Amino acid sequence: MRGADLLAQTLAAAGVTKVFSLSGNQIMPVYDACLEVKIEIVHTRHEAASVFMADAWAQLTGEIGICLVTAAPGAANAFGPLYTARQSESPVLFLTGDSPMVQDGRGAFQELDQVAMTAPVTKLSLRATDPSMLGRDTVKAIQLAMSGRPGPVHLALPFDVLEADATGAQVPGPPVFRPQDQGLNPDDARTVIEALEPAAAPLVLCGPALSFSRCGKQLSELAVALDAPVVAMESPRGLKDPALGDFAKAVAKADLVVSLGKPVNFSLGFGGTDMCLPTCRWIVIDAEADERKRARLNLGDRLDQAINADPKAAAATLAKQGSGGAEREAWRSEVTGYIAARNCPAGEPVPGEAITPAQLCAAVQRHVASAAESVVISDGGEFGQWSQAGTHADYRIINGPGGAIGGALCYGLAAKLARPDATVFALMGDGTVGFHLAEFETAVRANTPFVVVIGNDGRWNAEHLIQMRDYGPDRLIGCQLSDARYDEAVKALGGHGEYVTDLADLDDALSRAVTCGKVACVNVVIEGVPAPAGSAH
């Protein structure tokens, strides 16, 4: 048994069925070993795509997402999406090939200190050194990725370690892969419950790991048990998240905020008194010492407690110990009303004759609503904000607090693999689709029929609007795009394409895309208007 075989068998024991990967010299032993344990390799066209796909798989299944790329340039290509996965709190195991240990320091082919490179954007980054320990290394990595605040971990795999003999090493059993979470102790639970009792307008804020798509039922149960609004925040626009409507008005009225893994950072205005009452008290529950330290820095003496606990486990404990009641029913209804005040009017007139982003989102939503099971993926940028405000599905993936764009096409492919019976829509702008256009070919090979909707305004509209606002119309530069026919490119790659310029044709085009049985691209020419934004106060 080689080190690569021990690795593959350990992944199989952990329940892994799919690895998202782009091939390369140093990882060929792992490819070979995956054949024996029947782990499917979803072979992408760019290393970054494999990380985005593993991220989406983790979000929609609750399992560890596995991505595998080759050394040095391959690992570097995948670096950006690791940051996104870290901010989105997605448990991802990032496996990279590595040059042989025996050649360390001698100028080996693609020699690079990958551990140092990935350490800032992962929970753990380590290099395997002993083939017989690859099973234990993998267990350690998976446990940490799934525990506390979930996130990516990195394991570098030197070629000679993969090829070396690991005979006699034990394949870990399934129980050892369970997350090692820090629960909420009874005293801390009582502290939170007792703090909530006298509060007239409390809020419970959750981070991405407790989003509705991942923990919807748990959030609802917690809101009832605590008789308090429970709101998950996962947008880089924070209190201006268009999907949260006027939620900032609720924060401005709150007298107590309990953070369950929601970082007190820029997305909450750093917890400043310009976004909440000076008298508002805070309790922060987080498994990461750096986040508790950041909360102390930003909140000062308004922070009553900074508790070391896994937010998800803490939510379960509080849901059990909360006594319920309806004393704050009016407050909970008020907050629900703020969130419902999304500014996405489909009928609002705009300059020009093109389809508006709101009209496009309304049309997509009609098809989402008719699906038995649905997933909507919204990328970033201006059109991404429209889609986040104007579409609502059973499951949602967005570009996350990291604010990067470009992952939606990759998310869509993985979403269809994770939820094969769901109707999957991936919405993005014409700038975004250029990042990973070649993954349409991956979707064809992987037989993943889902629908990509491009809101095409012929420019990087977010930056165009910034230039217009800050520098004026005579200072526009570097934001215009062409009238490229992305739908025709998708047809050439083996998918289905639709081109829409007239609102009257939109619903039929979407229907054909949903039922075509292929990955589909609906390229819709839209008016380039500013995205909706939540109210600052």
XYZ file of C-alpha atoms in Angstrom, residues 2-465:
464
model
C 1.375 3.410 -1.015
C 0.882 6.631 0.853
C -1.553 7.646 -1.891
C -3.606 4.504 -1.256
C -3.767 5.245 2.469
C -4.931 8.783 1.672
C -7.642 7.589 -0.730
C -8.854 4.885 1.646
C -9.016 7.419 4.471
C -11.087 9.774 2.340
C -13.437 6.927 1.461
C -13.759 6.026 5.151
C -14.741 9.642 5.794
C -17.622 9.245 3.342
C -16.022 11.160 0.486
C -17.519 10.249 -2.890
C -16.309 13.136 -5.056
C -13.084 15.068 -5.412
C -12.968 18.277 -7.446
C -9.651 18.435 -9.203
C -7.426 19.487 -12.066
C -4.738 16.961 -12.914
C -0.980 17.477 -12.677
C 2.230 15.507 -12.407
C 2.592 15.341 -8.635
C -0.953 14.132 -7.890
C -1.140 11.246 -10.358
C -0.653 8.682 -7.557
C -3.792 10.020 -5.856
C -5.772 9.769 -9.101
C -4.641 6.163 -9.411
C -5.580 5.388 -5.809
C -9.051 6.919 -6.198
C -9.880 4.291 -8.798
C -9.579 1.523 -6.208
C -11.936 3.132 -3.692
C -14.393 4.390 -6.326
C -14.034 8.073 -5.506
C -15.207 10.095 -8.494
C -12.892 12.814 -9.748
C -14.795 15.794 -11.153
C -12.148 17.131 -13.483
C -12.203 20.914 -13.872
C -10.586 23.320 -16.332
C -8.924 25.566 -13.723
C -7.610 24.924 -10.230
C -9.632 27.792 -8.746
C -12.819 26.164 -10.026
C -12.083 23.028 -8.024
C -11.989 25.025 -4.782
C -15.225 26.862 -5.565
C -16.892 23.524 -6.308
C -15.667 21.949 -3.076
C -16.947 25.034 -1.224
C -20.439 24.693 -2.699
C -20.483 20.934 -2.074
C -19.662 21.545 1.598
C -22.338 24.213 1.986
C -25.120 22.129 0.452
C -24.282 18.698 1.911
C -22.824 19.526 5.306
C -19.898 17.263 4.398
C -16.253 18.052 3.890
C -15.552 19.354 0.370
C -12.413 17.957 -1.236
C -10.321 19.693 -3.882
C -7.073 18.355 -5.299
C -4.592 20.319 -7.410
C -1.002 20.000 -8.454
C 2.008 21.752 -6.910
C 3.223 25.369 -7.014
C 1.445 27.055 -9.982
C -1.560 24.794 -9.494
C -1.745 25.610 -5.791
C -1.195 29.299 -6.501
C -4.017 29.319 -9.056
C -6.354 28.041 -6.353
C -5.316 30.524 -3.675
C -8.049 33.156 -4.192
C -11.046 30.848 -3.661
C -9.446 29.568 -0.439
C -9.910 33.071 0.951
C -13.542 32.995 -0.155
C -14.105 29.604 1.488
C -12.502 30.839 4.695
C -14.769 33.881 4.831
C -17.810 31.770 3.909
C -16.969 29.304 6.697
C -16.979 26.304 4.373
C -15.222 23.084 5.486
C -12.884 22.323 2.584
C -9.870 19.994 2.456
C -7.394 21.494 0.002
C -4.957 18.831 -1.189
C -1.949 19.885 -3.235
C 0.805 17.968 -4.889
C 4.310 18.877 -3.781
C 7.866 18.327 -4.933
C 9.675 15.301 -3.415
C 11.036 15.765 0.098
C 14.312 14.165 -0.915
C 14.881 17.093 -3.287
C 14.099 19.843 -0.771
C 16.388 22.825 -1.193
C 17.934 21.501 -4.380
C 15.714 23.387 -6.820
C 13.190 20.647 -7.549
C 10.594 21.043 -10.275
C 7.852 23.330 -8.899
C 9.437 23.499 -5.439
C 7.541 26.016 -3.272
C 6.766 26.499 0.405
C 3.031 26.010 -0.113
C 2.350 25.780 3.628
C 3.569 29.334 4.155
C 1.548 30.492 1.153
C -1.795 29.078 2.314
C -1.457 29.543 6.078
C -3.076 33.033 6.130
C -6.265 31.793 4.443
C -6.717 28.380 6.082
C -7.407 27.082 9.564
C -4.451 24.716 9.233
C -1.729 24.240 6.656
C 0.679 21.322 6.927
C 2.970 19.182 4.802
C 2.817 15.408 4.992
C 6.207 13.883 5.774
C 5.478 10.242 6.630
C 3.431 7.959 4.319
C 2.241 5.854 7.263
C 0.826 9.026 8.904
C -1.233 10.194 5.929
C -4.373 8.701 7.444
C -3.895 10.548 10.724
C -2.930 13.762 8.944
C -6.132 13.567 6.909
C -8.268 12.915 9.991
C -6.698 15.898 11.755
C -7.371 18.118 8.773
C -11.001 17.038 8.310
C -11.792 17.355 12.008
C -10.416 20.864 12.164
C -12.162 21.944 8.948
C -15.520 20.812 10.359
C -15.056 22.068 13.932
C -15.714 25.421 15.591
C -15.933 28.045 12.869
C -15.703 25.777 9.812
C -13.190 26.591 7.118
C -10.584 25.290 4.682
C -7.495 23.327 5.666
C -4.482 22.520 3.491
C -2.457 19.323 3.240
C 0.573 19.367 0.937
C 1.509 15.951 -0.483
C 5.150 15.462 -1.518
C 5.406 13.098 -4.458
C 7.796 10.705 -2.718
C 5.483 10.500 0.326
C 2.595 9.522 -1.937
C 4.691 6.870 -3.662
C 6.357 5.474 -0.539
C 5.307 2.255 1.163
C 2.640 2.645 3.858
C 1.944 -1.057 4.372
C 0.704 -1.795 7.864
C -0.773 1.650 8.490
C -4.340 1.552 9.769
C -7.150 3.260 7.878
C -9.053 5.378 10.436
C -12.647 4.417 11.150
C -15.611 6.765 10.555
C -16.090 7.879 14.204
C -12.761 9.726 14.290
C -13.874 12.138 11.585
C -16.499 13.746 13.810
C -15.923 17.427 14.558
C -14.360 18.235 17.920
C -16.525 21.166 18.951
C -16.316 23.309 22.037
C -19.821 23.272 23.491
C -21.512 26.002 25.485
C -21.176 25.220 29.177
C -24.264 25.498 31.432
C -23.059 28.633 33.218
C -22.471 30.485 29.958
C -25.838 29.319 28.623
C -27.548 30.706 31.735
C -25.676 33.980 31.325
C -27.042 34.402 27.813
C -30.593 33.391 28.733
C -30.627 35.693 31.757
C -29.313 38.598 29.700
C -32.095 38.081 27.162
C -34.923 38.017 29.711
C -35.148 41.783 30.447
C -34.258 42.859 26.898
C -37.061 44.589 25.013
C -35.431 44.502 21.572
C -32.759 41.810 21.397
C -31.190 40.445 18.214
C -29.303 37.201 17.634
C -26.871 37.534 14.720
C -25.334 34.478 13.065
C -22.442 34.059 10.663
C -22.388 32.142 7.366
C -22.032 28.703 8.996
C -25.498 29.228 10.480
C -27.104 30.519 7.283
C -30.657 29.545 6.416
C -29.490 27.129 3.722
C -27.306 25.252 6.180
C -29.304 25.561 9.403
C -32.775 26.902 8.568
C -34.731 24.684 10.960
C -32.257 25.267 13.770
C -32.543 29.035 13.352
C -36.337 28.885 13.504
C -36.243 26.745 16.651
C -33.752 29.112 18.273
C -35.917 32.160 17.516
C -38.905 30.497 19.189
C -36.904 29.275 22.184
C -35.330 32.673 22.825
C -38.367 34.722 21.733
C -35.961 36.863 19.738
C -35.234 37.536 16.070
C -32.427 35.321 14.756
C -30.783 36.621 11.574
C -27.939 35.085 9.579
C -25.627 37.505 7.782
C -23.361 36.287 4.961
C -23.102 39.213 2.540
C -20.044 41.459 2.198
C -22.473 44.383 2.125
C -23.374 43.673 5.744
C -26.123 45.965 6.976
C -26.590 47.177 3.408
C -27.251 43.646 2.168
C -30.195 44.057 -0.236
C -31.517 40.643 0.780
C -31.958 41.972 4.341
C -33.985 45.002 3.310
C -34.133 47.556 6.116
C -32.640 45.270 8.765
C -30.209 48.017 9.753
C -33.175 49.822 11.297
C -33.648 46.873 13.657
C -29.972 46.940 14.643
C -30.289 50.664 15.364
C -33.104 49.913 17.853
C -31.620 46.820 19.539
C -30.826 46.918 23.254
C -28.952 43.587 23.242
C -27.057 41.827 20.444
C -25.987 38.221 20.811
C -23.443 37.241 18.168
C -23.373 33.546 17.339
C -20.262 33.446 15.211
C -21.020 36.733 13.462
C -17.749 38.680 13.353
C -17.946 42.205 14.706
C -16.179 43.744 11.731
C -16.800 46.092 8.796
C -20.065 44.315 7.939
C -21.513 45.510 11.266
C -19.936 48.938 11.048
C -17.331 47.630 13.520
C -20.096 47.661 16.133
C -19.915 51.454 16.278
C -22.491 53.640 17.950
C -23.403 55.140 14.588
C -25.146 51.852 13.723
C -26.501 50.837 17.130
C -27.483 52.489 20.374
C -24.625 53.550 22.675
C -26.492 51.694 25.417
C -26.797 48.457 23.428
C -25.026 45.559 25.178
C -23.240 42.759 23.329
C -22.532 39.090 23.957
C -20.183 37.369 21.516
C -19.981 33.585 21.200
C -17.157 32.418 18.955
C -14.762 29.477 18.723
C -11.869 31.609 17.456
C -9.796 33.672 19.860
C -8.986 36.222 17.152
C -12.670 36.996 16.639
C -13.286 37.367 20.372
C -10.277 39.688 20.536
C -11.622 41.708 17.594
C -14.985 42.047 19.350
C -13.275 43.429 22.460
C -11.311 45.887 20.342
C -14.355 47.200 18.476
C -16.948 47.145 21.262
C -14.911 48.125 24.299
C -16.934 48.227 27.505
C -20.184 47.577 25.615
C -19.130 43.915 25.365
C -20.527 42.069 28.377
C -19.286 38.579 27.498
C -16.927 36.976 24.971
C -17.586 33.253 25.222
C -15.402 30.504 23.761
C -17.811 28.060 22.125
C -18.743 26.683 18.725
C -21.640 28.850 17.514
C -23.593 25.941 16.046
C -23.295 23.873 19.214
C -24.142 26.953 21.270
C -27.271 27.523 19.181
C -28.410 23.966 19.897
C -27.841 24.400 23.638
C -29.668 27.727 23.780
C -32.580 26.291 21.792
C -32.958 23.542 24.399
C -32.685 25.805 27.406
C -34.734 28.737 26.158
C -38.208 28.938 27.704
C -39.969 30.416 24.684
C -42.925 32.705 25.163
C -44.427 35.522 23.118
C -43.596 38.617 25.146
C -41.559 39.956 22.225
C -43.900 38.917 19.436
C -44.373 42.524 18.323
C -40.616 43.096 18.163
C -40.059 39.904 16.201
C -42.774 40.931 13.741
C -41.249 44.387 13.402
C -37.868 42.890 12.500
C -39.488 40.517 10.020
C -41.088 43.535 8.382
C -37.770 45.341 8.093
C -36.189 42.358 6.349
C -39.165 41.981 4.016
C -38.748 45.572 2.808
C -36.480 44.561 -0.041
C -36.114 47.284 -2.648
C -36.479 45.205 -5.826
C -39.556 46.529 -7.691
C -39.985 44.615 -10.956
C -42.205 47.258 -12.503
C -40.182 50.375 -11.768
C -39.362 52.292 -14.994
C -35.730 53.025 -15.843
C -34.065 55.009 -18.611
C -33.725 53.016 -21.818
C -35.689 50.152 -23.280
C -33.742 47.116 -22.081
C -35.000 44.561 -19.596
C -34.385 45.730 -16.043
C -32.484 43.601 -13.524
C -35.593 43.490 -11.359
C -37.688 42.171 -14.249
C -35.087 39.506 -14.960
C -34.982 38.416 -11.321
C -38.782 38.320 -11.152
C -38.875 36.031 -14.172
C -36.283 33.697 -12.654
C -38.203 33.688 -9.393
C -41.341 32.475 -11.170
C -39.430 29.408 -12.339
C -37.812 28.921 -8.944
C -41.205 29.019 -7.264
C -42.580 26.320 -9.558
C -39.726 23.886 -8.851
C -40.195 21.057 -6.379
C -36.718 21.769 -5.005
C -34.593 24.773 -5.870
C -31.106 26.190 -5.487
C -30.226 29.769 -6.408
C -26.632 30.887 -6.645
C -25.936 34.619 -6.715
C -22.533 35.977 -7.566
C -21.294 39.417 -6.545
C -21.231 42.710 -8.407
C -24.216 44.884 -9.220
C -26.345 42.207 -10.842
C -25.430 39.828 -8.038
C -27.014 42.225 -5.558
C -30.182 42.369 -7.651
C -30.392 38.578 -7.688
C -29.733 38.294 -3.950
C -32.609 40.671 -3.250
C -35.003 39.413 -5.903
C -34.746 35.611 -5.739
C -35.506 33.198 -2.928
C -35.035 29.422 -3.082
C -34.901 26.372 -0.846
C -31.112 26.697 -0.798
C -28.879 29.654 -1.571
C -25.186 30.200 -2.141
C -23.747 33.689 -2.558
C -20.241 35.041 -3.008
C -19.930 35.350 0.768
C -18.341 37.894 3.117
C -15.076 37.761 1.165
C -16.754 39.719 -1.612
C -15.008 37.937 -4.498
C -16.763 37.405 -7.810
C -16.418 34.633 -10.353
C -17.421 31.476 -8.498
C -21.108 31.164 -9.376
C -20.705 28.933 -12.432
C -18.538 26.558 -10.405
C -20.976 26.673 -7.488
C -23.786 25.778 -9.883
C -22.075 22.651 -11.150
C -21.336 21.389 -7.644
C -24.844 22.312 -6.503
C -26.361 20.109 -9.185
C -24.127 17.225 -8.116
C -25.008 17.794 -4.463
C -28.752 18.252 -5.135
C -29.389 16.279 -8.346
C -33.187 16.577 -8.095
C -33.157 20.350 -7.635
C -33.623 23.021 -10.260
C -30.436 25.052 -10.028
C -30.082 28.653 -11.207
C -26.725 30.439 -11.133
C -27.111 34.193 -11.635
C -24.169 36.399 -12.580
C -23.139 39.431 -14.579
C -21.351 39.469 -17.910
C -18.113 40.362 -16.143
C -18.356 37.400 -13.798
C -19.025 34.790 -16.472
C -15.611 35.466 -17.974
C -13.781 34.096 -14.947
C -14.658 30.447 -15.503
C -16.391 30.247 -18.872
C -14.523 27.007 -19.684
C -16.319 25.253 -16.824
C -19.377 25.041 -19.071
C -17.412 22.289 -20.806
C -16.855 20.634 -17.411
C -20.607 20.782 -16.786
C -21.262 19.085 -20.127
C -18.801 16.288 -19.334
C -20.163 15.904 -15.808
C -23.753 15.793 -17.124
C -24.971 18.505 -14.776
C -27.981 20.285 -16.257
C -28.414 23.626 -14.544
C -29.239 27.132 -15.735
C -26.821 30.054 -15.828
C -28.521 33.435 -16.173
C -26.309 36.319 -17.269
C -27.495 39.832 -16.540
C -25.611 41.465 -19.410
C -25.211 45.242 -19.180
C -22.004 45.342 -21.242
C -19.727 46.529 -18.442
C -18.324 46.061 -14.975
C -21.267 48.004 -13.650
C -20.280 48.261 -9.975
C -17.008 49.946 -10.881
C -18.631 51.982 -13.661
C -21.051 53.408 -11.122
